Coordinates of C-alpha atoms and ligand atoms in Angstrom, one line a residue:
M1 CA -63.3 33.4 9.9
T2 CA -59.9 33.3 8.3
T3 CA -59.1 30.6 5.7
A4 CA -55.4 31.3 5.6
P5 CA -53.1 29.4 5.3
R6 CA -54.8 27.2 2.8
F7 CA -54.4 23.5 3.7
T8 CA -54.0 20.7 1.3
T9 CA -57.3 18.8 0.6
L10 CA -55.9 15.9 2.6
V11 CA -55.0 17.9 5.7
D12 CA -58.4 19.7 5.4
S13 CA -60.1 16.3 5.5
L14 CA -58.3 15.1 8.6
P15 CA -59.8 15.1 12.1
S16 CA -57.8 16.9 14.8
T17 CA -57.0 13.8 16.7
I18 CA -53.8 12.6 18.5
P19 CA -53.3 8.9 19.0
F20 CA -52.4 9.3 22.7
V21 CA -53.3 12.1 25.1
G22 CA -50.2 12.4 27.3
P23 CA -50.4 12.0 31.1
E24 CA -49.1 15.5 31.4
T25 CA -52.2 16.8 29.6
L26 CA -54.4 14.8 31.9
E27 CA -52.6 16.2 34.9
R28 CA -53.1 19.7 33.7
Q29 CA -56.8 18.9 33.2
R30 CA -57.2 17.5 36.7
G31 CA -55.0 20.2 38.2
E32 CA -53.0 17.6 40.0
A33 CA -50.2 15.1 39.3
F34 CA -50.9 11.4 39.2
Q35 CA -49.7 9.3 42.1
V36 CA -48.9 6.3 40.0
R37 CA -47.9 6.5 36.3
V38 CA -48.6 3.1 34.9
G39 CA -50.4 3.9 31.6
A40 CA -47.8 4.5 28.9
N41 CA -45.8 1.3 28.9
E42 CA -42.7 3.3 29.9
S43 CA -40.0 1.6 31.9
A44 CA -40.2 1.9 35.7
F45 CA -36.7 0.6 36.1
G46 CA -34.6 3.5 34.9
V47 CA -31.7 3.7 32.4
S48 CA -28.4 1.8 32.4
P49 CA -25.9 3.7 34.5
K50 CA -23.5 3.4 31.6
A51 CA -26.1 5.2 29.4
V52 CA -26.5 7.9 32.0
E53 CA -22.8 8.5 32.0
A54 CA -22.6 8.6 28.2
M55 CA -25.5 11.0 28.0
W56 CA -23.9 13.4 30.5
E57 CA -20.8 13.4 28.4
A58 CA -22.9 14.1 25.3
V59 CA -24.4 17.2 27.1
A60 CA -20.9 18.7 27.1
N61 CA -21.0 18.9 23.3
I62 CA -24.6 19.7 22.8
A63 CA -23.7 22.9 21.0
W64 CA -22.6 20.7 18.1
Y65 CA -24.9 19.1 15.7
N66 CA -25.3 15.4 16.1
D67 CA -23.8 12.9 13.6
P68 CA -26.6 12.7 11.0
E69 CA -25.4 9.2 10.1
A70 CA -25.3 8.1 13.7
Y71 CA -22.4 6.0 12.5
D72 CA -21.2 4.5 15.8
L73 CA -24.6 3.5 16.9
R74 CA -25.7 2.1 13.5
N75 CA -22.4 0.1 13.4
A76 CA -23.1 -1.4 16.8
I77 CA -26.7 -2.3 15.8
A78 CA -25.5 -3.8 12.5
A79 CA -22.9 -5.8 14.3
R80 CA -25.4 -7.0 16.9
H81 CA -27.8 -8.3 14.2
G82 CA -25.3 -9.4 11.7
V83 CA -26.4 -7.0 9.0
S84 CA -24.6 -4.3 7.1
L85 CA -24.5 -0.6 7.9
D86 CA -26.8 0.4 5.0
E87 CA -29.4 -2.0 6.3
V88 CA -29.9 0.0 9.5
L89 CA -32.0 3.2 10.0
L90 CA -32.3 5.3 13.1
G91 CA -35.4 7.4 13.9
A92 CA -36.9 9.4 16.7
G93 CA -38.6 6.3 18.0
I94 CA -40.6 3.7 16.1
D95 CA -43.3 6.3 15.8
E96 CA -41.3 8.5 13.5
M97 CA -40.2 5.6 11.4
L98 CA -43.8 4.4 11.0
G99 CA -44.7 7.7 9.5
N100 CA -41.8 7.6 7.0
V101 CA -42.6 4.1 5.9
V102 CA -46.2 5.1 5.2
R103 CA -45.0 8.2 3.3
M104 CA -42.5 6.1 1.3
V105 CA -45.0 3.5 0.0
I106 CA -48.6 4.9 0.3
E107 CA -50.3 7.3 -2.0
P108 CA -53.7 8.7 -1.2
G109 CA -56.5 6.2 -1.6
M110 CA -54.3 3.1 -1.2
P111 CA -55.3 0.3 1.2
V112 CA -53.2 -0.5 4.3
V113 CA -53.8 -3.5 6.5
T114 CA -53.6 -3.6 10.3
S115 CA -55.6 -5.1 13.2
L116 CA -58.7 -3.5 14.7
G117 CA -57.6 -1.9 17.9
A118 CA -53.8 -2.2 17.2
Y119 CA -51.3 0.5 17.8
P120 CA -53.1 3.8 16.9
T121 CA -50.0 5.8 16.0
F122 CA -49.6 3.7 12.9
N123 CA -53.2 4.5 11.9
Y124 CA -52.6 8.2 12.5
H125 CA -49.8 8.1 10.0
V126 CA -51.8 6.2 7.5
A127 CA -54.6 8.7 7.7
G128 CA -52.0 11.5 7.4
F129 CA -50.7 10.3 4.1
G130 CA -54.2 9.5 2.7
G131 CA -54.1 5.7 3.1
V132 CA -57.3 3.8 3.7
L133 CA -57.1 1.4 6.6
E134 CA -58.4 -2.1 6.5
A135 CA -58.6 -3.2 10.1
V136 CA -58.9 -6.9 10.9
P137 CA -60.5 -8.0 14.2
Y138 CA -58.4 -9.8 16.8
R139 CA -59.1 -13.4 17.5
D140 CA -59.1 -14.5 21.2
D141 CA -57.2 -11.3 22.1
R142 CA -54.4 -12.1 19.6
I143 CA -53.7 -10.7 16.2
D144 CA -55.3 -13.0 13.7
L145 CA -52.5 -13.7 11.2
E146 CA -54.6 -15.7 8.8
A147 CA -57.2 -12.9 8.6
L148 CA -54.4 -10.3 8.2
L149 CA -53.1 -12.3 5.3
D150 CA -56.6 -12.6 3.7
A151 CA -57.0 -8.9 4.0
V152 CA -53.7 -8.2 2.3
R153 CA -54.6 -10.5 -0.5
R154 CA -58.1 -9.2 -0.9
T155 CA -57.1 -5.5 -0.9
E156 CA -53.7 -6.0 -2.6
A157 CA -52.3 -3.7 0.1
R158 CA -48.7 -2.5 -0.3
L159 CA -48.4 -2.2 3.5
V160 CA -49.3 -4.3 6.5
Y161 CA -48.6 -3.7 10.2
L162 CA -48.0 -6.3 12.8
A163 CA -46.7 -5.8 16.3
N164 CA -45.2 -8.8 18.0
P165 CA -45.6 -8.9 20.9
D166 CA -48.7 -6.7 20.6
N167 CA -50.0 -3.6 22.2
P168 CA -52.6 -3.1 23.6
M169 CA -53.2 -6.8 24.6
G170 CA -49.7 -7.9 25.3
T171 CA -50.2 -11.2 23.4
W172 CA -47.7 -12.7 20.9
H173 CA -47.1 -15.2 18.2
D174 CA -44.2 -17.6 18.2
A175 CA -41.4 -17.1 15.6
A176 CA -42.6 -20.0 13.5
Q177 CA -46.0 -18.5 13.1
V178 CA -44.7 -15.0 12.2
R179 CA -42.2 -16.6 9.7
A180 CA -45.0 -18.6 8.1
F181 CA -47.0 -15.4 7.8
I182 CA -44.0 -13.7 6.1
D183 CA -43.5 -16.6 3.7
E184 CA -47.1 -16.2 2.5
L185 CA -46.9 -12.4 1.9
P186 CA -47.1 -11.3 -1.7
E187 CA -43.9 -9.9 -3.3
S188 CA -45.5 -6.5 -3.5
T189 CA -46.4 -6.1 0.2
L190 CA -44.2 -4.6 2.8
L191 CA -44.7 -5.8 6.4
V192 CA -43.8 -3.5 9.3
L193 CA -42.9 -5.9 12.0
D194 CA -43.0 -3.7 15.2
E195 CA -40.9 -5.4 17.9
A196 CA -41.1 -2.6 20.5
Y197 CA -41.5 -5.2 23.3
I198 CA -39.3 -8.0 21.9
E199 CA -36.9 -7.9 24.9
F200 CA -39.8 -9.0 27.2
A201 CA -40.9 -11.9 24.9
P202 CA -40.1 -15.6 25.4
A203 CA -37.3 -16.9 23.3
S204 CA -39.8 -18.8 21.2
A205 CA -41.1 -15.5 19.8
V206 CA -37.7 -14.1 18.8
F207 CA -36.0 -14.9 15.5
P208 CA -32.9 -13.5 13.8
I209 CA -33.3 -10.6 11.5
D210 CA -33.1 -11.4 7.9
A211 CA -32.3 -8.2 6.1
D212 CA -32.5 -9.8 2.7
D213 CA -36.3 -10.0 2.5
P214 CA -37.7 -7.0 0.7
R215 CA -41.1 -7.7 2.1
V216 CA -40.1 -6.9 5.7
I217 CA -38.9 -4.0 7.8
R218 CA -38.3 -4.8 11.5
M219 CA -38.5 -2.0 14.1
R220 CA -37.1 -1.9 17.6
T221 CA -36.9 0.8 20.2
F222 CA -34.9 2.1 23.2
S223 CA -38.2 3.3 24.8
K224 CA -39.2 0.1 26.6
A225 CA -36.6 -2.2 28.1
H226 CA -33.8 0.4 27.7
G227 CA -35.9 2.9 29.6
M228 CA -35.2 5.8 27.2
A229 CA -38.8 6.7 26.0
G230 CA -38.2 10.4 26.6
A231 CA -35.0 10.4 24.5
R232 CA -37.0 9.3 21.4
I233 CA -34.8 6.8 19.6
G234 CA -35.4 3.6 17.8
Y235 CA -34.1 1.7 14.8
A236 CA -35.2 -0.3 11.8
I237 CA -33.6 -3.0 9.8
A238 CA -34.4 -3.8 6.2
P239 CA -32.7 -4.4 2.9
S240 CA -30.5 -1.4 1.8
R241 CA -33.0 -0.5 -0.9
T242 CA -35.8 0.0 1.7
I243 CA -33.5 1.9 4.1
G244 CA -32.3 4.0 1.1
G245 CA -35.8 4.9 0.3
L246 CA -36.4 6.1 3.9
G247 CA -33.1 7.9 3.7
R248 CA -34.6 10.1 1.0
I249 CA -37.3 11.4 3.3
R250 CA -35.9 11.1 6.8
N251 CA -35.1 14.1 9.1
H252 CA -31.3 13.8 8.9
F253 CA -30.5 15.5 12.2
G254 CA -33.6 14.1 13.9
V255 CA -32.0 11.8 16.4
N256 CA -30.2 14.0 18.9
R257 CA -26.7 13.4 20.2
I258 CA -27.7 12.6 23.8
A259 CA -30.1 9.9 22.6
Q260 CA -27.4 8.4 20.3
A261 CA -24.8 8.3 23.0
G262 CA -27.2 6.8 25.5
A263 CA -28.5 4.2 23.2
L264 CA -25.0 3.1 22.2
A265 CA -24.1 2.6 25.9
S266 CA -27.3 0.9 26.7
L267 CA -26.9 -1.5 23.9
G268 CA -23.6 -2.6 25.5
D269 CA -25.2 -3.1 28.9
A270 CA -26.8 -6.5 28.5
E271 CA -26.7 -7.2 32.2
F272 CA -28.8 -4.1 33.0
I273 CA -31.4 -5.0 30.3
A274 CA -31.6 -8.6 31.7
S275 CA -32.3 -7.1 35.2
V276 CA -35.1 -5.0 33.8
V277 CA -36.6 -8.0 32.0
D278 CA -36.6 -10.0 35.2
E279 CA -38.2 -7.2 37.2
V280 CA -40.9 -6.8 34.5
A281 CA -41.6 -10.6 34.6
R282 CA -42.0 -10.4 38.4
G283 CA -44.4 -7.4 38.1
R284 CA -46.5 -9.1 35.4
N285 CA -47.0 -12.1 37.7
E286 CA -48.0 -9.8 40.5
Y287 CA -50.7 -8.2 38.3
H288 CA -52.0 -11.6 37.2
T289 CA -52.2 -12.7 40.8
L290 CA -53.9 -9.5 41.8
A291 CA -56.5 -9.9 39.1
R292 CA -57.2 -13.5 40.1
R293 CA -57.6 -12.5 43.7
L294 CA -60.2 -9.9 42.7
G295 CA -62.0 -12.5 40.6
L296 CA -60.9 -10.9 37.3
A297 CA -59.3 -12.4 34.2
S298 CA -56.0 -11.1 32.8
V299 CA -54.5 -11.7 29.4
P300 CA -51.1 -13.5 29.2
S301 CA -48.5 -10.9 28.2
A302 CA -45.0 -10.9 26.6
T303 CA -44.6 -7.1 27.2
N304 CA -44.1 -4.7 30.1
F305 CA -47.9 -4.4 30.7
V306 CA -50.9 -6.6 31.4
A307 CA -54.4 -6.2 30.1
I308 CA -56.8 -6.9 32.9
D309 CA -60.4 -7.8 32.0
A310 CA -62.5 -5.5 34.1
G311 CA -65.3 -8.0 34.0
G312 CA -67.9 -6.2 31.8
D313 CA -68.2 -4.3 28.6
G314 CA -66.3 -1.2 27.3
D315 CA -68.4 1.1 29.3
H316 CA -67.7 -0.8 32.5
A317 CA -64.0 -0.7 31.8
R318 CA -64.1 3.0 30.9
A319 CA -65.9 3.8 34.2
L320 CA -63.3 1.9 36.1
L321 CA -60.5 3.7 34.3
A322 CA -62.1 7.1 35.1
R323 CA -62.4 6.1 38.7
L324 CA -58.7 5.1 38.8
Q325 CA -57.7 8.4 37.2
D326 CA -59.8 10.2 39.9
E327 CA -57.8 8.4 42.5
G328 CA -54.5 9.5 40.9
V329 CA -53.7 6.3 38.9
F330 CA -52.7 6.8 35.2
V331 CA -53.7 3.8 33.2
R332 CA -54.9 3.4 29.6
M333 CA -57.2 0.9 27.9
P334 CA -57.8 -0.5 24.4
G335 CA -60.0 1.6 22.2
V336 CA -62.3 -0.9 20.5
A337 CA -64.6 -3.8 21.4
P338 CA -64.1 -6.5 22.5
L339 CA -60.6 -5.5 23.6
D340 CA -62.0 -2.5 25.5
R341 CA -63.4 -4.7 28.2
C342 CA -59.8 -4.5 29.6
I343 CA -57.7 -1.9 31.2
R344 CA -54.0 -1.9 30.4
V345 CA -51.5 -1.6 33.3
T346 CA -47.8 -1.0 32.8
V347 CA -45.5 -2.8 35.2
G348 CA -44.3 -0.3 37.8
T349 CA -41.8 -0.5 40.5
A350 CA -42.7 -2.7 43.5
G351 CA -43.9 0.4 45.4
E352 CA -46.0 1.6 42.4
R353 CA -47.5 -1.9 42.0
A354 CA -48.4 -2.0 45.7
L355 CA -50.1 1.4 45.5
F356 CA -51.9 0.4 42.3
A357 CA -53.1 -2.8 43.9
R358 CA -54.5 -1.0 46.8
I359 CA -56.4 1.6 44.8
F360 CA -57.5 -0.9 42.1
E361 CA -58.9 -3.2 44.7
A362 CA -60.9 -0.4 46.3
V363 CA -62.2 0.8 43.0
V364 CA -63.1 -2.7 41.7
N365 CA -65.1 -3.3 44.9
E366 CA -66.9 0.0 44.7
T367 CA -67.8 -0.3 40.9
G368 CA -69.3 -3.6 41.9
E369 CA -71.0 -6.4 40.2
K370 CA -68.9 -8.8 38.1
P371 CA -70.8 -10.8 35.5
Ligands
PLP401 C1 -46.4 -1.4 19.6 C2 -45.7 -0.1 19.8 N1 -44.9 0.4 18.8 C3 -44.2 1.5 19.0 C4 -44.3 2.2 20.2 C5 -43.6 3.5 20.3 O1 -42.2 3.3 20.2 P1 -41.2 4.6 20.2 O2 -41.2 5.1 21.6 O3 -40.0 4.0 19.8 O4 -41.8 5.6 19.2 C6 -45.1 1.7 21.2 C7 -45.2 2.5 22.5 O5 -46.0 2.3 23.3 C8 -45.8 0.5 21.0 O6 -46.6 0.1 22.0

């Protein structure tokens, strides 16, 4: 057996896991495409026509490197949030920026706080840089802010992660609660406030970005409401010192010119985003109604997906998920108990929702007994 190349001790110690197995991988495994793709919280409602046009224009110059400073887009983001240019960072999605934040502040062996069952890509990056995760259980399907704060204080963690609204449950905290949480954070702790789903949240959960607080970095994405998940683009806002730190380690040409052009145009198309948000709200209501009709509970959601309680334990939900996949429906589910009693269904188009409802009803009836 060859031992070359020699890995670092850290890489040697890591398991070969990926946070999410892509639907394409699953399709290759089953030898067939899915009929309904409602598992990855992608948008079913397309991209702004203005963004499509801008992206086609960018294709014409694809031989040129992209602007590594993404000046136009960062300016537009800064103007929108009333912050300065040096307080805005772009990345290849929130996922990439999460990795760089961990890399910036965590040395091997340091504690990092998150919630048990929360967004696994963050955990993957923490492991990849040698951090030690302290994961706090949810309370009533919501992130437990008090327990999160206790864990930060107890471990003296430099880094804590909070998604609001949350994935995988879709629940959220109002702005006042998140602000109170931030107020209580120690000076030495950095909060990653992941707002991937903020466009779908009620106004009560949204609060202006204060780029003066060194304890917070806010992250948003073009992957959800803007419908550009495959373009890989998101942004972060934080004080210039934090953004400058990330600037020392970021991949300078990592956000491609098509994505930059599309994001800039999409940012200017508020009407389109509002229409997506409306459609998503309609779809969520449909899923809640469907669950109720089948005698199942569903979790209130401020995102583009709904967690449906499959009516048993994790094994029951996993069996249901496997049956759905057999029938050509791509859905995912939370990874740990007690959240894993649910399956997580992204809002699809009206046609996808109807097809999902039909297959889901049949599978629920066949997998039988509800408690
Ligand atoms: C909470 C949360 N953060 C981040 C992401 C990924 O965002 P991006 O596509 O910008 O990397 C997701 C995607 O599902 C998510 O659910």
